[in-house]
Short mmCIF file of C-alpha atoms in Angstrom, two decimals:
data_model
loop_
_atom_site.label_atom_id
_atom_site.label_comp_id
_atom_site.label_asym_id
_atom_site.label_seq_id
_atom_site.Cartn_x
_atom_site.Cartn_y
_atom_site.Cartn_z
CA UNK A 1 -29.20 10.56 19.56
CA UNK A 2 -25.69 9.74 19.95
CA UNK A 3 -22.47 10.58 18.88
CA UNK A 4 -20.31 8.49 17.17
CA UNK A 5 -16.48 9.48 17.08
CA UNK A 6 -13.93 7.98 13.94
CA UNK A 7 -11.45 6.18 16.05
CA UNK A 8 -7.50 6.15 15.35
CA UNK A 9 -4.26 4.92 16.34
CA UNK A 10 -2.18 7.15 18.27
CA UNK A 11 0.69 7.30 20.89
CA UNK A 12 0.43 8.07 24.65
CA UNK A 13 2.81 9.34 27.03
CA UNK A 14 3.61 6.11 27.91
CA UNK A 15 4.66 4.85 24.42
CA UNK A 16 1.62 2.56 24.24
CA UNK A 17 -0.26 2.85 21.31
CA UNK A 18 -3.80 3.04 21.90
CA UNK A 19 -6.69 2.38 19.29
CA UNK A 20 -9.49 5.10 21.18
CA UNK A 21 -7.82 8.59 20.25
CA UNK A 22 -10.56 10.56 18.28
CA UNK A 23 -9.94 11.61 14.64
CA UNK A 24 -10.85 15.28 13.16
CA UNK A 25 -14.97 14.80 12.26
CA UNK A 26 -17.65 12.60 14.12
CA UNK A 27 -21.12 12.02 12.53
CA UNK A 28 -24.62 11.54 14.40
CA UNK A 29 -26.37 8.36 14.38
CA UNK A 30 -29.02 6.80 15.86
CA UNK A 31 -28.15 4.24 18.92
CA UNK A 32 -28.52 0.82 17.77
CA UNK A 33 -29.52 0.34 21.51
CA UNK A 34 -32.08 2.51 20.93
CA UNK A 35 -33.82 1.36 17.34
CA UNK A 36 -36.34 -1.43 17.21
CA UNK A 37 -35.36 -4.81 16.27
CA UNK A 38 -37.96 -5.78 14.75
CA UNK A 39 -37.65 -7.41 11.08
CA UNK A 40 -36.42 -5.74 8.23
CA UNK A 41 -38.93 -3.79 6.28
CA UNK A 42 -39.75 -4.63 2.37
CA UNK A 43 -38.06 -1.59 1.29
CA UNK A 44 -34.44 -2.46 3.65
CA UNK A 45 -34.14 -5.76 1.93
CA UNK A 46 -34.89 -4.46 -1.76
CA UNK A 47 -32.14 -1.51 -1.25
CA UNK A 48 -29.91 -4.22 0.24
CA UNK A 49 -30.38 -6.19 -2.52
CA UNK A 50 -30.00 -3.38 -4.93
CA UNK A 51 -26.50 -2.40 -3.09
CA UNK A 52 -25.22 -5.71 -4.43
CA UNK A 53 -26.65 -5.85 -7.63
CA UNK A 54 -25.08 -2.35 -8.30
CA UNK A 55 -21.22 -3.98 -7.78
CA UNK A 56 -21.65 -6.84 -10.06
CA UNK A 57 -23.61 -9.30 -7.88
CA UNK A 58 -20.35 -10.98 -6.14
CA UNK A 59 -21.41 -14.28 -4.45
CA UNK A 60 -22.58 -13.40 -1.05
CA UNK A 61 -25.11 -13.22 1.01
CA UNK A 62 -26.07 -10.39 3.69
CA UNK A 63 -27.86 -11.80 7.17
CA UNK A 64 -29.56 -10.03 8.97
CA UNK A 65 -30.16 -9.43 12.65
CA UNK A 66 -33.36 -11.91 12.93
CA UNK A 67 -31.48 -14.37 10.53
CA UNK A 68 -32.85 -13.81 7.40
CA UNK A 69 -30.67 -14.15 4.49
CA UNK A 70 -30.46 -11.46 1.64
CA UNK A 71 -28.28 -12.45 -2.03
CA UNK A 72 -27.95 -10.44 -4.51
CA UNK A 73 -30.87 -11.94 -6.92
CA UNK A 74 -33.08 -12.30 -4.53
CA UNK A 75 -32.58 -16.25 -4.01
CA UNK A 76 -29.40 -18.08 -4.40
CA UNK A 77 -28.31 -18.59 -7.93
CA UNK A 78 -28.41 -21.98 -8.88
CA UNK A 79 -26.19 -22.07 -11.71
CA UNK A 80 -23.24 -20.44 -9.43
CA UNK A 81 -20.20 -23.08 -8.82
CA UNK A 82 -19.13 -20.93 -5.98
CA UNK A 83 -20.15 -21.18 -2.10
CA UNK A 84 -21.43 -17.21 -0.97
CA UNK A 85 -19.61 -16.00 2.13
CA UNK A 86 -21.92 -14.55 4.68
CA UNK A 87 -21.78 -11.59 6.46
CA UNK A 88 -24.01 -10.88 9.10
CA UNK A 89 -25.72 -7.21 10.15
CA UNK A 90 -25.98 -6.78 13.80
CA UNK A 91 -28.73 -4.24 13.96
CA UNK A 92 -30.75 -1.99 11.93
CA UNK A 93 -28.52 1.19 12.70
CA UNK A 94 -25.80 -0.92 11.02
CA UNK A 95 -27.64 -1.73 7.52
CA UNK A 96 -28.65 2.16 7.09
CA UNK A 97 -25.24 2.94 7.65
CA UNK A 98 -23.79 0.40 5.06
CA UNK A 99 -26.52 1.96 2.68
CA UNK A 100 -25.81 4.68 2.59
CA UNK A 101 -22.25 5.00 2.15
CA UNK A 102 -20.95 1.63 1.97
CA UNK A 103 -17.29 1.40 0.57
CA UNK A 104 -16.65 3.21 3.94
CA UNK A 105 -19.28 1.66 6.31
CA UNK A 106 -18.73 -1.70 5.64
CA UNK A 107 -15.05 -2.37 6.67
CA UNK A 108 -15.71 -0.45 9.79
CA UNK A 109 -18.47 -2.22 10.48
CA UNK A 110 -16.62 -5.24 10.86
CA UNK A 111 -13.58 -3.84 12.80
CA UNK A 112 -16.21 -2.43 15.59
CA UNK A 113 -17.96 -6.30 15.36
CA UNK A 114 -21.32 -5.41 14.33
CA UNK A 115 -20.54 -7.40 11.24
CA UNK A 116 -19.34 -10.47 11.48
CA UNK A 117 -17.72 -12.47 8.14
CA UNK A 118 -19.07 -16.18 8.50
CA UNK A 119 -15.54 -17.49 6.62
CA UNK A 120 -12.58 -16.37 4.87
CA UNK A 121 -12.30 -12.61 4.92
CA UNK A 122 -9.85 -12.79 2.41
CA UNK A 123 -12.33 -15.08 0.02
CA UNK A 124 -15.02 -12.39 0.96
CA UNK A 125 -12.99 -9.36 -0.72
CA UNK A 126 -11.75 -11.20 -3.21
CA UNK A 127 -15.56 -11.69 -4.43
CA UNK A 128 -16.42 -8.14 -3.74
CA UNK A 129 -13.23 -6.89 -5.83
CA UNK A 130 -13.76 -9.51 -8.52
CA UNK A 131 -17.54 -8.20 -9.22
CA UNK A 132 -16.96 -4.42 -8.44
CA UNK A 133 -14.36 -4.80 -11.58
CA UNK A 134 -17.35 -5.76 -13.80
CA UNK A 135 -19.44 -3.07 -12.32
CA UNK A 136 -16.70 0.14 -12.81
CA UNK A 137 -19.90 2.87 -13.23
CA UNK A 138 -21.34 2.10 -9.61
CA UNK A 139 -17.72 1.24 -7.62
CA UNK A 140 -16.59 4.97 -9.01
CA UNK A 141 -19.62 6.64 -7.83
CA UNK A 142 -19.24 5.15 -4.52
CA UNK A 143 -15.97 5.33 -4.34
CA UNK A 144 -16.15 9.20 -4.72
CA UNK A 145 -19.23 9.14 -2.40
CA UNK A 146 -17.31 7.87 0.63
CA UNK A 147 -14.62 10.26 -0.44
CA UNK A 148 -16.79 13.40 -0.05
CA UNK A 149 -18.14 11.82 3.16
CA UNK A 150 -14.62 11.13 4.89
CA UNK A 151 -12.41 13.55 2.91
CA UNK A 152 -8.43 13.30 3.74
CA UNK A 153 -5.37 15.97 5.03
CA UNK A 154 -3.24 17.33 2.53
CA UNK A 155 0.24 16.68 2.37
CA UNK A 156 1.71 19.39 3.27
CA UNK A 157 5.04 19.57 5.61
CA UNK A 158 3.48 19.53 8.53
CA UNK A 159 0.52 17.12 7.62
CA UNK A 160 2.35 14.74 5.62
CA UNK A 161 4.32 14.26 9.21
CA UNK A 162 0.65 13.73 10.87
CA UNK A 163 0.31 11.67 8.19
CA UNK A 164 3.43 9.43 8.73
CA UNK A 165 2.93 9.38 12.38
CA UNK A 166 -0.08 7.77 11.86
CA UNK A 167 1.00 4.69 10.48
CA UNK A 168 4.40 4.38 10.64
CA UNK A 169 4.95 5.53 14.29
CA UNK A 170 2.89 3.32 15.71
CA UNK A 171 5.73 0.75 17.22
CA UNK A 172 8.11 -0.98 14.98
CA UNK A 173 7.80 -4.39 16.98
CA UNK A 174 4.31 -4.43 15.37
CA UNK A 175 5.79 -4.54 12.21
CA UNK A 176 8.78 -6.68 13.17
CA UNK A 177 5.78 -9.44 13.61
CA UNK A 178 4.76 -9.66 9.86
CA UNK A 179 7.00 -7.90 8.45
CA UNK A 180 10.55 -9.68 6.37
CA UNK A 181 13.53 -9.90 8.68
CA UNK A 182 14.93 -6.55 6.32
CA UNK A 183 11.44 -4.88 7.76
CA UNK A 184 11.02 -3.84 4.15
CA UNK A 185 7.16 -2.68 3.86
CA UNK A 186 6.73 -2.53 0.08
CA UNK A 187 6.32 -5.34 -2.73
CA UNK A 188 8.53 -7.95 -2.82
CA UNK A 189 9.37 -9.52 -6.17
CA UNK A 190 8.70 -13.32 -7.24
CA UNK A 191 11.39 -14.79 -9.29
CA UNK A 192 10.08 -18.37 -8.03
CA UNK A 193 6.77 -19.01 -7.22
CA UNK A 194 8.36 -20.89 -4.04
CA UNK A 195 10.64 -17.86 -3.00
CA UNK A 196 9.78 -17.38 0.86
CA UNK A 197 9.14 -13.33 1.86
CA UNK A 198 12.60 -12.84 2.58
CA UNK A 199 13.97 -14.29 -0.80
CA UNK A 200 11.50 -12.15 -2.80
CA UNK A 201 12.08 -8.92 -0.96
CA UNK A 202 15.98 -9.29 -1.77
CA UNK A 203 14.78 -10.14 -5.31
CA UNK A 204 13.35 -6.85 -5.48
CA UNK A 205 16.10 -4.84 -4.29
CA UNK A 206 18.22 -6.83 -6.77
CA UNK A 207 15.64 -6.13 -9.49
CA UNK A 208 15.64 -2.39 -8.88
CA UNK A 209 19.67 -2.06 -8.65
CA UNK A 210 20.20 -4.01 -11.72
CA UNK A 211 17.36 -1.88 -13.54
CA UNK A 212 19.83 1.21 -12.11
CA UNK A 213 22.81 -0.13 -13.16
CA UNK A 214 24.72 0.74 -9.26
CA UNK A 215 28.43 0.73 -10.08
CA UNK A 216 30.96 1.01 -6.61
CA UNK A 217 31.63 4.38 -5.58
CA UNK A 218 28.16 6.10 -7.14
CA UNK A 219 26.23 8.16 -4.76
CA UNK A 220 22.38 7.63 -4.32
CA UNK A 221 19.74 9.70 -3.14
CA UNK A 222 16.81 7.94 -1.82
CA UNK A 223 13.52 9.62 -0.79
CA UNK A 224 11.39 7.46 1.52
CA UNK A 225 13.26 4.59 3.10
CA UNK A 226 11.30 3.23 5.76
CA UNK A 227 13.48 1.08 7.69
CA UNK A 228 16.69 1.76 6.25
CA UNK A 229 16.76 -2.17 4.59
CA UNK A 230 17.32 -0.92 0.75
CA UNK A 231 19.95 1.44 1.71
CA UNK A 232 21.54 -0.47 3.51
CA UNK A 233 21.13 -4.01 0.61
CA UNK A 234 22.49 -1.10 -2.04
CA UNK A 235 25.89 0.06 0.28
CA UNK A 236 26.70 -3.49 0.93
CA UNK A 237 26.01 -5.35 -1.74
CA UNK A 238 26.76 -2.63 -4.77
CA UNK A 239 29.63 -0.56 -2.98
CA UNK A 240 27.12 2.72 -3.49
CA UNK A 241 27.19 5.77 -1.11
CA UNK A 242 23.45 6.27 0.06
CA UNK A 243 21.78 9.16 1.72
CA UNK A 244 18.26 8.29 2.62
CA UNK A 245 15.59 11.07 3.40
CA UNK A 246 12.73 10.06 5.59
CA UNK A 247 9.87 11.64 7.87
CA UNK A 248 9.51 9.15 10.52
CA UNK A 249 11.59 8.99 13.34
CA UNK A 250 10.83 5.03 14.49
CA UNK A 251 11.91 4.39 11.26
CA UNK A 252 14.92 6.15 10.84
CA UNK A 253 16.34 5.38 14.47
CA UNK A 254 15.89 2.14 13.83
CA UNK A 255 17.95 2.47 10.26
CA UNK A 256 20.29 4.23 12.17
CA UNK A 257 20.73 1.45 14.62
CA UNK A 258 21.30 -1.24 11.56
CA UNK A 259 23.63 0.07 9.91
CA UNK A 260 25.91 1.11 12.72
CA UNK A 261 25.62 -2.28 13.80
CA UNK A 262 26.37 -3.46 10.25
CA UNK A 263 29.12 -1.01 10.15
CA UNK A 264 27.85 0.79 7.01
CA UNK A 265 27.79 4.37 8.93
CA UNK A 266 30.27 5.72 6.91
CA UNK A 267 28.35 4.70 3.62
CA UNK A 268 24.97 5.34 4.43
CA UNK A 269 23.51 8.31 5.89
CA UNK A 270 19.56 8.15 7.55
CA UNK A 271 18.63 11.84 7.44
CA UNK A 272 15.37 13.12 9.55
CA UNK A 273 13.86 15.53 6.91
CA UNK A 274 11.01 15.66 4.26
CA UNK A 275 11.85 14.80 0.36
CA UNK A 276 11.15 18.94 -0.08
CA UNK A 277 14.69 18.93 2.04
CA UNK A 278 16.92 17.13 -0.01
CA UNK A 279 20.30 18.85 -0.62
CA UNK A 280 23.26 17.53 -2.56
CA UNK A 281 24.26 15.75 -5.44
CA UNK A 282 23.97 12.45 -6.57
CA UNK A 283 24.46 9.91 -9.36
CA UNK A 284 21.27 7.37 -9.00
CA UNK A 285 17.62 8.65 -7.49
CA UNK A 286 15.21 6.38 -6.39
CA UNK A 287 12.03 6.03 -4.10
CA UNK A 288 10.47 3.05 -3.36
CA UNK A 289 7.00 3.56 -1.81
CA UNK A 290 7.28 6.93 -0.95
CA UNK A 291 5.47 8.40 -3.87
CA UNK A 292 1.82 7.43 -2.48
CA UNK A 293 2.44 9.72 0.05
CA UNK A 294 3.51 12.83 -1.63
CA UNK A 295 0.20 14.01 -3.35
CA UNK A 296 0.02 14.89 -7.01
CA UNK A 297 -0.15 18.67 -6.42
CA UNK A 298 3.41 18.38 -5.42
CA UNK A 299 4.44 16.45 -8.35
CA UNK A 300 6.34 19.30 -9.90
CA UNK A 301 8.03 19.64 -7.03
CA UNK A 302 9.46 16.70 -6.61
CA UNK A 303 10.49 16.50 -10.54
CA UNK A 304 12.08 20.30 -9.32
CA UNK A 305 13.62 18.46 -6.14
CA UNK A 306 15.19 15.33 -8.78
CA UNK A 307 16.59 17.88 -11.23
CA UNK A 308 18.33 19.77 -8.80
CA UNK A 309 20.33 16.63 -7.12
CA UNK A 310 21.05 14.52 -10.17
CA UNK A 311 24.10 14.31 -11.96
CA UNK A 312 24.33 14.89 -15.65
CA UNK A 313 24.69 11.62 -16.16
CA UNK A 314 22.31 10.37 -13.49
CA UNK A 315 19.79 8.00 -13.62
CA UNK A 316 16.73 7.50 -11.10
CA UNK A 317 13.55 4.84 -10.09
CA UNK A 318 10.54 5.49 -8.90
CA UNK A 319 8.29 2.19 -7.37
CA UNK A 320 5.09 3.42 -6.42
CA UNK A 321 1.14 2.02 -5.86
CA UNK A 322 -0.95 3.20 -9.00
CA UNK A 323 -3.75 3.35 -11.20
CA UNK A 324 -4.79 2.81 -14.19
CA UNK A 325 -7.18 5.84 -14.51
CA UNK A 326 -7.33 8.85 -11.78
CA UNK A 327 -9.88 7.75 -9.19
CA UNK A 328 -9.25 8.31 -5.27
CA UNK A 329 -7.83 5.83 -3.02
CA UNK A 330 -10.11 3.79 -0.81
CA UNK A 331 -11.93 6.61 1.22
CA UNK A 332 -11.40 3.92 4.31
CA UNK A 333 -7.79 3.32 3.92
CA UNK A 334 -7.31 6.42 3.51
CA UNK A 335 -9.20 7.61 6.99
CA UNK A 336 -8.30 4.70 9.06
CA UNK A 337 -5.18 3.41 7.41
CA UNK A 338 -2.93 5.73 5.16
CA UNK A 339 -3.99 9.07 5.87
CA UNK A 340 -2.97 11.53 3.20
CA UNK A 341 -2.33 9.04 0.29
CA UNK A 342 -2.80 8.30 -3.05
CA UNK A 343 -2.20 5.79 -5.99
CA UNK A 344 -1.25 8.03 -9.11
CA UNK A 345 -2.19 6.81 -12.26
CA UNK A 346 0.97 7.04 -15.38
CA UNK A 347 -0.26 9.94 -16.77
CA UNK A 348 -0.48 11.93 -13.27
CA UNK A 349 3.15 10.99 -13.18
CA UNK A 350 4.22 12.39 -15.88
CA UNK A 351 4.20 15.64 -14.07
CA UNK A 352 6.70 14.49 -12.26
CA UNK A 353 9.54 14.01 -15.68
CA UNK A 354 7.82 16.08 -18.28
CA UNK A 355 8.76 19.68 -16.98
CA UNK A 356 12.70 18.51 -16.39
CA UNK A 357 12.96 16.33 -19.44
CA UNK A 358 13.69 13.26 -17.82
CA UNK A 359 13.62 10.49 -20.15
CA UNK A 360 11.07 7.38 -19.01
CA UNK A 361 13.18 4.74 -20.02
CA UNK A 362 11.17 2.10 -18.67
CA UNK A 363 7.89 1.11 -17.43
CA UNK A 364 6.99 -2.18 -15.38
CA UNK A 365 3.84 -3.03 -13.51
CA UNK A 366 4.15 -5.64 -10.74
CA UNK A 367 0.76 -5.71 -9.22
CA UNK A 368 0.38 -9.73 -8.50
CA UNK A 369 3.95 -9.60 -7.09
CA UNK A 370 2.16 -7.29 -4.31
CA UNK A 371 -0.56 -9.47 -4.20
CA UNK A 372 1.50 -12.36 -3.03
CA UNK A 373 3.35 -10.21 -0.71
CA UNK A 374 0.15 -9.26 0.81
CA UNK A 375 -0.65 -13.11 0.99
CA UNK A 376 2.81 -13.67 3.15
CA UNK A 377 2.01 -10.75 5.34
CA UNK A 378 -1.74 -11.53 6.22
CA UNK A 379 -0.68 -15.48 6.67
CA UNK A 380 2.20 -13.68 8.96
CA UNK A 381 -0.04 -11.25 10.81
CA UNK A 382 -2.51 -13.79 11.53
CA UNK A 383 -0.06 -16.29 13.05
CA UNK A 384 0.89 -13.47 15.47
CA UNK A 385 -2.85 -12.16 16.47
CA UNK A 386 -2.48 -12.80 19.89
CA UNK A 387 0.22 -10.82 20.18
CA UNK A 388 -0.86 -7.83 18.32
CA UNK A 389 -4.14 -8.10 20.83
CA UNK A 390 -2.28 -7.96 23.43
CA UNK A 391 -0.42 -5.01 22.28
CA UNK A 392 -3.37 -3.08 21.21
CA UNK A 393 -7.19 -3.80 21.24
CA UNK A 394 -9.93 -6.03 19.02
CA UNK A 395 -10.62 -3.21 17.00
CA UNK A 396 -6.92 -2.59 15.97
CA UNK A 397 -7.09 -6.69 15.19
CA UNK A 398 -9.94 -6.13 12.81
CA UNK A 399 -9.18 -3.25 11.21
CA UNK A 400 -5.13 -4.05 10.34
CA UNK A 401 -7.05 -7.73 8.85
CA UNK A 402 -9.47 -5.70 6.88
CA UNK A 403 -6.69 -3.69 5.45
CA UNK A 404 -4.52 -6.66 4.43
CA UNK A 405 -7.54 -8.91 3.17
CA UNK A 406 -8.66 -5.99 1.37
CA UNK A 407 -5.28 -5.20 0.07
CA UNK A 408 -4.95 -8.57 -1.13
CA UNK A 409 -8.22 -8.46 -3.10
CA UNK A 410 -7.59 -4.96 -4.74
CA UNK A 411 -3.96 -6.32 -6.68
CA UNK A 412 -5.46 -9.39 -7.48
CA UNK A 413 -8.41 -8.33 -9.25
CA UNK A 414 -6.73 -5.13 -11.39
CA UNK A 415 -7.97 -2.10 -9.30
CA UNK A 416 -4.60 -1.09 -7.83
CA UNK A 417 -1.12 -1.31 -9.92
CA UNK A 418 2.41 -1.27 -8.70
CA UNK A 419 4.42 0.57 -11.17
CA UNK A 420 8.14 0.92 -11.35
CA UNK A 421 9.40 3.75 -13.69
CA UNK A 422 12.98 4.14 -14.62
CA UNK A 423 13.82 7.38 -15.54
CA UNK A 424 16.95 9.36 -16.70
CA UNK A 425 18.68 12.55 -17.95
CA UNK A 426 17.69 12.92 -21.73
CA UNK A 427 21.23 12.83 -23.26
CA UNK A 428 22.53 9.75 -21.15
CA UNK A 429 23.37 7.76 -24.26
CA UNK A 430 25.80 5.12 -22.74
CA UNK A 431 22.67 2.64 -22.67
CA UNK A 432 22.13 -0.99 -22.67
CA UNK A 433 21.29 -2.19 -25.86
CA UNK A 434 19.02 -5.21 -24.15
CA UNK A 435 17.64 -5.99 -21.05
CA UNK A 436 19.73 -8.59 -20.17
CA UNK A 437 21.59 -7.19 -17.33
CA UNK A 438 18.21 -7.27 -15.28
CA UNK A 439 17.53 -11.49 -15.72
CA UNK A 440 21.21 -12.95 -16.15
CA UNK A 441 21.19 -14.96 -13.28
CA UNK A 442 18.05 -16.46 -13.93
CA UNK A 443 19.77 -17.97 -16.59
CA UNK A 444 22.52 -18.52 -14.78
CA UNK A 445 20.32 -20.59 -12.08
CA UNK A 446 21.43 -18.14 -9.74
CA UNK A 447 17.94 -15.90 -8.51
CA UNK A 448 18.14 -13.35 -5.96
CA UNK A 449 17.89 -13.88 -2.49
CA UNK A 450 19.23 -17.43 -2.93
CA UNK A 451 23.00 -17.25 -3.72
CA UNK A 452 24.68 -15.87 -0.72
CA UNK A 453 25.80 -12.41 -0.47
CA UNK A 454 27.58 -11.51 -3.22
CA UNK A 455 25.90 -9.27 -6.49
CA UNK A 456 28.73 -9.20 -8.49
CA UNK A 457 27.63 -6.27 -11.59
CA UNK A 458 26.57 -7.98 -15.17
CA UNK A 459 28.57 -6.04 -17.31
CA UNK A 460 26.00 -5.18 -20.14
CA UNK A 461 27.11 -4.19 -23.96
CA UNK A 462 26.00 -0.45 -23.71
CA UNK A 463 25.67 2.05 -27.11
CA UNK A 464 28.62 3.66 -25.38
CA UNK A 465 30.79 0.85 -27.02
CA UNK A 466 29.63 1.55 -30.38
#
């Protein structure tokens, strides 16, 4: 027998990141060295084939170690228009371990190489995430399967930090490869189906300080702000004081760096502390990305944390990665990728405004926008591959693809969300009566990220003028 350790990023004393610390947790499995390699037994092919019946029979076919091929049906289906994607199953060891707990054996599989994807990874999930949605019974029982199998930290102070470190402090010149020139690592927002990355992700900002209604001289609280590029967009281009709240010191020295060199120091203010820190006032709240990573049993908390800082005229948005029912994240993202998070569905987050009476004044779900953000940052990643080898190892290569690909796959086909809730105190009256200060210069012929610097504020009629 031997053992087999769940492998992580981490950081060395050198500042390299290496790919071979050991998580919390190892299983036992049989050496594949050691198993037989002889054919596949009746009953390994009919449980194979029964795997992929159970989530909806997507177009693929398994091969195995000795070459023979294994669809869902038994036989190709002749009456298909689509081409399966192959996969092929290095050894025995590996099809027991798929098997059995698949939604978490499979991806890994591939970033260790004893299954290789013969084509388009990205084509491969798609298929897998387009039949899984007609098969909902079967992907939520394995889904909570390989959740009981690999369960996750809980966010806590000082695991939410392990849990930040994880990803986010693994070397911002990694990100700086795929990433928009803004480093902003959230979804970016498609006025134009021909916006490039950067356009989009200034679309979005746009999008979420028009939906905010950022006046000059307004102070804004922002939990979660990665690389500083929103608070820094909303000081510039809206004349807004920010103070940004953030976990993860690569990130915020870096934010630090930009906006000194920007000279925005004196308007925005990168502050090393967890959202359960925040102090002060402020006119406008807003996270962007941040919530995944807080944990629903701390939902109150945070509504507690909002109440506390807002103004009583104040006004707040919350962008986060949902559902559409409760049901866990990916148990593999979660282990190998985001440790510690979760995709809330609407209702979860209600916790967050229903004990402070905030008033949801608006709800907006942007889920294909990520998917095409995904698209630009795989296509990105990929062009740089030989760089992020050389930086870290084969497995690291495999496993940030998976993550994408898969990514990609699960906003396409419906089974993540992106939600954007706008929120505010319940007797802020002074209202738009429309929409229309959110998509003015789209009539104009002016979208965001195309038209120079300037945001000069759409003045919106408001019930305040009644």
């Amino acid at each position: 027998m031997k053992s087999i350790s769940f492998q992580s990023t981490s950081r060395g004393s050198s500042g390299q990141v290496s790919a071979s610390a050991t998580e919390v947790g190892t299983v036992t499995l049989d050496s594949p060295a050691r198993l037989p390699q002889r054919g596949a037994s009746r009953l390994e092919k009919w449980l194979l084939r029964r795997l992929l019946d159970a989530i909806g029979r997507p177009p693929v076919a398994a091969v195995l170690w000795t070459g023979e091929e294994i669809f869902p049906t038994g036989q190709p289906d002749p009456t298909s228009t689509v081409e399966p994607i192959r996969f092929r199953l290095s050894d025995r060891a590996t099809l027991w371990r798929i098997l059995f707990d698949p939604f978490f054996q499979f991806p890994d599989a591939y970033c260790d190489g004893r299954l290789q994807v013969e084509g388009d990874l990205e084509t491969l999930m798609g298929h897998v995430a387009q039949s899984a949605a007609r098969a909902p019974q079967a992907t939520v029982l394995l889904t909570y399967v390989a959740k009981l199998l690999h369960w996750g930290g809980r966010n806590t102070l000082s695991g939410s930090q392990k849990h930040i470190q994880h990803h986010y402090d693994i070397g911002n010149d990694f990100y700086r490869l795929w990433l928009c020139e803004n480093l902003l690592y959230t979804c970016a927002y498609f006025e134009e189906l021909t916006a490039s990355l950067e356009q989009a992700q200034c679309a979005k900002m746009d999008h979420v300080c028009r939906k905010l209604e950022l006046r000059p001289g307004e102070t804004v609280i922002e939990a979660g702000c990665g690389w500083g590029g929103f608070a820094i967009h909303m000081a510039r281009h809206y004349g807004v004081r920010v103070r940004a709240y953030n976990i993860s010191r690569e990130q915020v020295a870096e934010a630090r760096r930009r906006a000194q060199v920007e000279g925005l120091s004196d308007r925005v203010e990168f502050v090393l502390d967890d959202w359960r820190n925040i102090t002060g006032s402020c006119d406008v709240f807003v996270s962007i990305g941040m919530l995944e990573h807080v944990g629903t049993p701390n939902y109150r908390r945070l509504g507690d944390v909002i109440d506390r800082c807002l103004s009583a005229n104040g006004r707040g948005l919350i962008h986060t990665i949902g559902r559409n029912r409760r049901q866990p994240l990916d148990a593999w993202i979660e282990r190998r990728i985001f440790p510690g998070a979760y995709p809330p569905s609407l209702g979860q987050m209600s916790a967050i405004f229903e004990r402070r009476e905030f008033s949801v004044l608006d709800v907006e779900n942007i889920r294909l926008h990520y998917a095409e953000t995904l698209r630009h940052w795989l296509a990105r990643y990929e062009q740089s591959i030989e760089t992020v080898r050389g930086m870290y190892d084969e497995r690291f290569v495999r496993m940030w693809r998976m993550y994408l690909a898969g990514s990609v796959a699960a906003f396409e086909f419906g089974s993540l969300q992106l939600f954007q809730v706008l929120f505010a105190r319940p007797m802020r009256n002074n209202l738009p009566l429309t929409r229309s200060h959110e998509y003015a210069h789209l009539f104009e012929g002016n979208p965001s990220g195309t038209n120079g610097q300037e945001r000069p504020p759409f003045e919106p009629v408001t019930w305040g003028q009644r």
